XYZ file of C-alpha atoms in Angstrom:
483
model
C -13.995 -1.923 -20.739
C -10.363 -1.987 -21.838
C -8.241 -0.925 -18.856
C -4.461 -0.502 -18.619
C -2.879 -0.412 -15.168
C 0.463 1.405 -15.005
C 2.210 0.654 -11.723
C 5.762 0.881 -10.415
C 5.348 -2.385 -8.485
C 3.045 -5.406 -8.664
C 2.773 -8.038 -5.947
C 4.000 -11.412 -7.129
C 6.846 -9.704 -8.976
C 7.883 -6.571 -7.062
C 6.671 -5.178 -3.772
C 7.617 -2.543 -1.222
C 4.155 -1.630 0.072
C 0.400 -1.654 -0.369
C 0.520 -0.215 -3.886
C 1.832 -3.581 -5.104
C -1.048 -5.430 -3.428
C -3.594 -3.220 -5.179
C -1.824 -3.505 -8.543
C -2.283 -7.272 -8.337
C -5.666 -7.637 -6.655
C -7.686 -4.884 -8.361
C -6.885 -5.945 -11.967
C -7.802 -9.526 -11.036
C -11.116 -8.376 -9.538
C -11.882 -6.244 -12.596
C -11.033 -9.168 -14.886
C -13.441 -11.362 -12.938
C -16.150 -8.741 -13.611
C -15.554 -9.265 -17.334
C -13.227 -6.391 -18.240
C -10.152 -6.546 -20.494
C -7.441 -5.547 -18.020
C -3.706 -5.418 -18.641
C -0.818 -4.287 -16.458
C 2.513 -2.648 -17.338
C 5.405 -2.355 -14.877
C 9.230 -2.242 -14.905
C 11.327 -5.397 -15.181
C 13.467 -4.853 -12.093
C 16.648 -6.878 -11.694
C 15.261 -8.464 -8.517
C 12.180 -9.982 -10.190
C 12.425 -13.756 -10.001
C 11.827 -16.284 -12.778
C 12.347 -13.778 -15.589
C 13.446 -16.592 -17.874
C 9.874 -17.929 -17.798
C 8.456 -14.691 -19.236
C 7.662 -14.456 -22.932
C 9.757 -11.955 -24.875
C 7.805 -10.023 -27.499
C 9.596 -10.113 -30.861
C 9.914 -6.365 -31.495
C 11.742 -3.930 -29.181
C 9.857 -0.870 -28.017
C 11.068 2.604 -28.879
C 10.104 5.199 -26.277
C 10.454 8.899 -27.201
C 12.028 10.750 -24.270
C 11.895 14.334 -25.503
C 15.249 16.095 -25.233
C 16.796 12.856 -23.987
C 16.228 11.204 -27.348
C 14.682 7.801 -27.907
C 15.139 4.919 -25.477
C 14.672 1.320 -26.512
C 13.550 -1.572 -24.374
C 12.484 -5.166 -24.711
C 9.002 -6.222 -23.671
C 8.481 -9.325 -21.549
C 5.054 -10.763 -20.811
C 3.543 -12.963 -18.127
C 0.287 -13.102 -16.169
C -0.708 -12.082 -12.667
C -0.400 -14.979 -10.189
C -3.438 -17.267 -10.298
C -4.963 -15.202 -13.092
C -5.100 -14.743 -16.843
C -4.508 -10.973 -16.573
C -1.547 -10.092 -18.839
C 1.432 -8.287 -17.298
C 3.922 -6.528 -19.568
C 7.386 -5.709 -18.275
C 9.552 -2.947 -19.723
C 13.100 -4.301 -19.772
C 15.710 -1.540 -19.701
C 19.017 -2.333 -18.027
C 20.077 1.286 -17.502
C 16.846 2.260 -15.759
C 15.719 -0.895 -13.968
C 18.701 -3.238 -13.718
C 19.523 -1.978 -10.226
C 19.360 -3.430 -6.698
C 16.400 -1.269 -5.610
C 13.160 -0.038 -7.086
C 13.488 3.586 -6.027
C 16.648 3.819 -3.949
C 19.736 2.036 -2.725
C 20.730 1.958 0.951
C 18.177 4.656 1.667
C 19.418 7.031 -1.044
C 16.947 7.759 -3.838
C 18.273 7.288 -7.354
C 19.179 10.701 -8.775
C 17.509 9.931 -12.120
C 14.169 8.706 -10.745
C 12.339 11.418 -12.685
C 13.807 10.086 -15.927
C 13.248 6.428 -14.995
C 9.559 6.829 -14.272
C 8.988 9.219 -17.149
C 10.237 6.296 -19.243
C 7.684 3.987 -17.600
C 4.867 6.490 -18.197
C 5.729 7.096 -21.845
C 6.524 3.426 -22.337
C 3.002 2.513 -21.222
C 1.541 4.621 -24.028
C 3.974 3.166 -26.542
C 3.066 -0.348 -25.403
C -0.581 0.261 -26.354
C 0.540 1.153 -29.866
C 2.824 -1.883 -30.093
C -0.052 -4.156 -29.020
C -2.478 -2.435 -31.424
C -4.746 -2.127 -28.403
C -6.498 1.081 -27.427
C -7.512 1.260 -23.765
C -10.512 3.230 -22.622
C -9.009 3.712 -19.147
C -5.402 4.386 -18.157
C -5.207 3.770 -14.426
C -1.994 5.045 -12.845
C -0.763 4.970 -9.273
C 1.142 7.467 -7.104
C 3.872 9.818 -8.291
C 5.820 7.204 -10.227
C 3.183 7.096 -12.974
C 1.595 10.517 -12.434
C 3.032 11.699 -15.765
C 0.693 9.312 -17.616
C -2.294 11.739 -17.543
C -0.042 14.559 -18.780
C 1.518 12.606 -21.630
C -1.897 11.215 -22.558
C -3.183 14.754 -23.113
C -0.021 16.276 -24.570
C 1.536 13.506 -26.670
C -1.076 10.858 -27.493
C -3.789 12.160 -29.843
C -4.264 8.589 -31.070
C -5.375 7.636 -27.533
C -7.443 10.771 -26.969
C -10.657 8.850 -26.309
C -9.143 7.289 -23.172
C -9.561 8.729 -19.705
C -6.927 8.730 -16.960
C -7.434 7.829 -13.308
C -4.769 8.584 -10.707
C -4.982 6.666 -7.438
C -3.247 8.106 -4.365
C -1.886 5.286 -2.215
C 0.361 7.594 -0.219
C 0.402 11.279 -1.117
C 3.228 11.883 1.315
C 5.567 10.763 -1.480
C 5.181 13.194 -4.382
C 8.093 12.823 -6.794
C 9.735 16.161 -6.080
C 12.732 17.139 -8.213
C 14.669 20.278 -9.152
C 12.756 22.456 -11.613
C 15.388 21.913 -14.295
C 14.105 18.399 -14.846
C 11.085 19.815 -16.676
C 13.041 20.166 -19.922
C 14.132 16.534 -19.897
C 10.563 15.428 -19.121
C 9.116 17.755 -21.795
C 6.917 19.658 -19.369
C 5.937 22.897 -21.081
C 6.614 26.225 -19.363
C 2.873 26.962 -19.362
C 2.387 23.863 -17.205
C 5.251 24.652 -14.856
C 2.860 26.787 -12.844
C 1.530 26.540 -9.296
C -1.742 25.001 -10.526
C 0.158 22.084 -12.091
C 3.767 20.899 -11.775
C 5.474 23.860 -10.080
C 5.976 23.557 -6.318
C 8.017 26.268 -4.557
C 10.294 26.504 -7.575
C 10.691 22.767 -7.911
C 8.979 20.069 -9.920
C 6.237 18.014 -8.261
C 5.111 15.089 -10.424
C 2.201 14.036 -8.213
C 0.823 17.554 -8.080
C 0.951 17.797 -11.884
C -0.636 14.378 -12.261
C -3.514 15.463 -10.044
C -4.053 18.517 -12.254
C -4.162 16.558 -15.519
C -5.922 13.323 -14.477
C -9.584 13.011 -15.403
C -10.323 11.462 -12.022
C -8.292 11.248 -8.811
C -9.081 8.997 -5.896
C -7.596 8.081 -2.538
C -7.569 4.504 -1.241
C -10.119 5.145 1.505
C -12.895 7.652 2.164
C -11.214 8.668 5.415
C -7.924 9.490 3.709
C -9.793 11.372 0.984
C -11.325 13.610 3.655
C -7.935 14.212 5.258
C -6.416 15.171 1.900
C -8.946 17.997 1.578
C -7.596 19.738 4.686
C -4.221 21.450 5.165
C -3.132 19.314 8.157
C -3.676 15.997 6.394
C -2.892 16.819 2.761
C 0.924 16.763 2.701
C 0.696 20.238 1.153
C -1.580 19.153 -1.697
C -4.971 20.358 -0.437
C -5.241 23.237 -2.949
C -4.461 20.907 -5.867
C -6.989 18.378 -4.630
C -9.665 20.955 -3.852
C -9.418 22.137 -7.463
C -10.576 18.670 -8.601
C -13.980 19.207 -6.978
C -16.261 16.239 -7.577
C -13.574 14.578 -9.703
C -11.872 13.547 -6.443
C -13.184 10.723 -4.247
C -12.192 7.892 -1.928
C -12.561 4.156 -2.603
C -11.626 1.700 0.124
C -9.120 -0.990 -0.776
C -10.251 -4.589 -0.558
C -8.643 -7.685 0.868
C -7.460 -10.754 -1.005
C -9.162 -13.375 1.150
C -7.748 -16.077 -1.084
C -4.404 -15.295 0.550
C -5.538 -14.055 3.956
C -7.916 -16.547 5.583
C -7.072 -18.579 8.701
C -9.180 -21.513 7.494
C -6.768 -22.227 4.614
C -3.506 -20.387 5.327
C -0.553 -22.619 4.352
C 1.809 -20.591 6.544
C -0.037 -21.360 9.794
C 0.731 -24.484 11.844
C -3.011 -24.978 12.419
C -6.115 -23.658 10.720
C -9.018 -22.092 12.584
C -12.286 -20.275 11.988
C -14.779 -18.074 13.767
C -16.612 -21.121 15.128
C -13.515 -23.288 15.690
C -10.845 -21.150 17.344
C -8.664 -23.861 18.860
C -6.120 -23.572 16.068
C -5.410 -19.946 16.991
C -3.942 -21.102 20.302
C -1.629 -23.429 18.375
C -0.556 -20.503 16.162
C 0.071 -18.361 19.240
C 2.299 -20.994 20.807
C 4.257 -21.359 17.553
C 4.637 -17.573 17.335
C 6.000 -17.390 20.878
C 8.516 -20.130 20.099
C 9.537 -18.419 16.853
C 10.335 -15.207 18.715
C 11.993 -17.074 21.600
C 9.346 -16.106 24.111
C 7.886 -18.351 26.791
C 4.762 -20.149 25.537
C 2.244 -18.588 27.932
C -1.309 -18.864 26.572
C -2.693 -16.721 29.378
C -0.658 -13.657 28.341
C -1.806 -11.501 25.397
C 0.589 -11.151 22.473
C 0.719 -7.774 20.719
C 1.978 -8.170 17.150
C 3.530 -5.734 14.688
C 4.478 -6.060 11.006
C 5.535 -2.758 9.480
C 7.877 -0.746 7.358
C 10.105 1.209 9.731
C 9.180 4.746 8.730
C 8.096 7.833 10.630
C 4.627 7.563 9.077
C 3.998 4.286 10.902
C 4.147 5.971 14.298
C 7.377 4.615 15.771
C 7.958 7.955 17.449
C 4.880 7.085 19.516
C 5.445 3.357 19.756
C 9.009 3.174 21.107
C 8.320 5.285 24.238
C 4.897 3.652 24.699
C 6.527 0.209 24.696
C 9.053 1.395 27.291
C 6.120 1.654 29.691
C 3.978 -1.206 28.392
C 6.755 -3.791 28.636
C 6.613 -3.360 32.398
C 3.175 -4.997 32.245
C 2.184 -8.638 31.858
C 2.142 -8.926 28.073
C 4.335 -9.996 25.189
C 5.254 -8.127 21.993
C 6.471 -9.571 18.694
C 7.654 -7.188 15.993
C 8.912 -7.580 12.440
C 9.975 -4.843 10.058
C 12.605 -3.260 7.877
C 13.527 0.270 6.938
C 15.001 3.014 9.099
C 18.160 1.700 10.786
C 17.767 3.856 13.901
C 14.242 2.547 14.509
C 15.434 -1.033 14.003
C 18.174 -0.430 16.572
C 15.641 0.908 19.095
C 13.404 -2.146 18.651
C 16.400 -4.457 18.953
C 17.410 -2.662 22.155
C 13.937 -3.165 23.658
C 14.086 -6.862 22.781
C 17.531 -7.099 24.411
C 16.371 -5.362 27.588
C 13.069 -7.283 27.827
C 14.013 -10.715 26.437
C 11.152 -12.492 28.194
C 8.550 -10.036 26.873
C 9.608 -8.859 23.430
C 10.822 -10.577 20.283
C 12.240 -8.704 17.269
C 12.908 -9.865 13.700
C 14.486 -7.408 11.273
C 13.468 -7.829 7.641
C 10.349 -9.104 5.947
C 9.125 -12.674 5.612
C 5.706 -13.395 4.147
C 5.289 -16.704 6.070
C 6.273 -14.970 9.303
C 3.876 -12.094 8.599
C 1.055 -14.628 8.331
C 2.129 -16.244 11.609
C 2.172 -12.863 13.375
C -1.373 -12.222 12.141
C -2.581 -15.682 13.121
C -0.792 -15.985 16.465
C -1.171 -12.514 17.962
C -4.088 -11.379 20.085
C -3.768 -7.653 19.268
C -2.157 -5.999 16.235
C -0.430 -2.607 16.614
C -0.819 0.095 13.929
C -0.206 3.503 15.574
C 0.218 5.332 12.253
C 0.564 9.101 12.061
C -1.435 8.771 8.851
C -2.613 5.690 6.967
C -4.143 6.044 3.483
C -5.861 2.667 3.775
C -3.793 0.044 5.528
C -4.158 -3.655 4.888
C -2.761 -5.287 7.998
C -5.698 -4.146 10.102
C -8.022 -5.805 7.564
C -5.972 -9.017 7.685
C -6.008 -8.819 11.488
C -9.790 -8.604 11.623
C -10.068 -11.747 9.507
C -7.652 -13.594 11.811
C -9.416 -12.560 15.023
C -6.444 -10.419 16.024
C -7.878 -7.167 17.327
C -6.371 -4.067 15.651
C -5.109 -1.331 17.934
C -4.925 1.680 15.637
C -4.870 5.430 15.481
C -8.162 6.851 14.195
C -6.879 8.074 10.839
C -7.503 7.336 7.138
C -8.487 3.818 6.273
C -7.924 2.631 9.838
C -10.980 4.492 11.132
C -12.925 3.324 8.049
C -12.364 -0.356 8.851
C -12.029 -0.693 12.636
C -14.950 -0.078 15.009
C -13.834 1.163 18.422
C -14.567 -0.993 21.442
C -17.696 0.143 23.288
C -17.131 -0.952 26.864
C -20.771 -0.443 27.832
C -22.067 -2.793 25.139
C -19.084 -5.042 24.600
C -19.264 -4.215 20.894
C -16.622 -3.218 18.366
C -13.777 -4.792 16.435
C -10.680 -3.154 17.924
C -9.164 -0.297 19.911
C -8.759 3.242 18.541
C -6.959 6.302 19.879
C -6.905 9.884 18.602
C -3.962 11.919 19.832
C -0.570 11.266 18.215
C 1.239 11.001 21.541
C 3.111 8.161 23.269
C 0.828 8.596 26.280
C -2.351 8.069 24.239
C -0.891 4.936 22.662
C 0.366 3.630 25.998
C -3.053 4.139 27.576
C -4.764 2.350 24.676
C -2.394 -0.615 25.038
C -3.362 -0.586 28.707
C -7.041 -0.504 27.735
C -6.640 -3.541 25.501
C -4.667 -5.286 28.243
C -7.349 -4.595 30.857
C -10.003 -5.890 28.464
C -8.028 -9.136 28.057
C -7.631 -9.661 31.822
C -10.682 -7.953 33.336
C -13.364 -8.385 30.644
C -12.438 -11.629 28.869
C -16.008 -12.188 27.683
C -15.874 -8.809 25.950
C -12.514 -9.662 24.363
C -13.952 -12.901 22.964
C -16.988 -11.009 21.691
C -14.764 -8.487 19.900
C -12.877 -11.357 18.267
C -16.149 -12.806 16.978
C -17.286 -9.446 15.629
C -13.894 -8.797 14.020
C -13.885 -12.127 12.199
C -17.284 -11.360 10.671
C -15.947 -8.292 8.819
C -15.373 -8.513 5.071
C -13.868 -6.014 2.640
C -13.915 -7.934 -0.664
C -12.095 -6.658 -3.729
C -15.225 -7.280 -5.789
C -16.963 -4.371 -4.040
C -13.952 -2.100 -4.547
C -13.733 -3.141 -8.208
C -17.395 -2.269 -8.747
C -16.765 1.181 -7.252
C -13.844 1.683 -9.661
C -16.007 0.597 -12.596
C -18.549 3.255 -11.607
C -15.709 5.803 -11.418
C -14.455 4.835 -14.892
C -17.947 4.977 -16.378
C -18.605 8.388 -14.874
C -15.341 9.752 -16.258
C -15.989 8.291 -19.705
C -19.527 9.715 -19.755
C -18.199 13.151 -18.797
C -15.617 13.016 -21.579
C -18.316 12.399 -24.194
């Protein structure tokens, strides 16, 4: 099949979250299955090595409705370690900015216009390449206008189907209703069944209405999206999709995340040869200026600092847990108040907690390789990738039983000594604190069980090939229905 991915970020070039990982890994997996896959994304100012990209000879004119026509250059490269083409829309006014979506926490006021340009530009790119895709696969609110424009403005591409993947439906692209004129959204579609949302414009909601197929990035999250408590207000829109809505679990790029061949670890290790993990743990403790105590469990955290990630539970839970004989290492960036709270804990418990503000890919690998337990107390988690990485590294995930976390982590069964991690249900600091205590007691009081959980965790695999095959089946079903 001919498949065009339209994504606001692609790992290897731009990344703020898991969407970027999928926009790199899934096209590669589909390409390896024999499909003609191409990717289109913005050329942000922060993308490195732009001078190595090929510039296509002709500029691209993108009709923007009442805003007139916008012109951009097209740059081309390939996904890292792949022959999958990536096309970048180069437009200084829209994308030559410090951030992808915001600056210093403030969303860009013209985001609706910027990502309408990306959505329409993707369709124009197909024409410029003289290439007609069978599948237009878009992601989250930033490209949710693609299904609409495909149906309303692209009769030459009418044989194609659109798929909208929900990586995080908590972010919906909500704007004042007046934006609909600039985006050329007809009054008949500014209704509650499509783009209208309490008088405002909701791009994700409209994209759900017009996409041929919609999917969430895990079966667990798909189930949550069907209910009012877990749907971020979108359950009616999603329920209307019926059988055209499903969940497909994300995969893991084991070429990047494997302790046997991780270039960022000071020592390699495997399920049968675990000695190197102790070396990684010692290096991690040194990195975070903690005493190198192999007998003490290290609880690791790598996260965006947002409410979704459960810091309202974690900060008070750590207040209690840091009284116990454990160590915590945490890395993250985002909300300044949360960063200040984590820094304060590290200041008050310098022998037990280390904190690093920001994001470093090498350090993220070291946290995965050197920790004994990985903390993910999310309020909701569409899929999550760090728990999957943690399993591979023999670092037991401690997670809330939501979304993709409950799809990938098997709760510890104390009677049998089976499982791959520790799960809790209630979104309260007390439940999280008690689960940290449960993991701690397992480490000290049932060490044979802890070692058994590590072995079972390291056996788990969630390959992208399986996810790609599920997407192929989704595409084929949508194409068959269209005929």
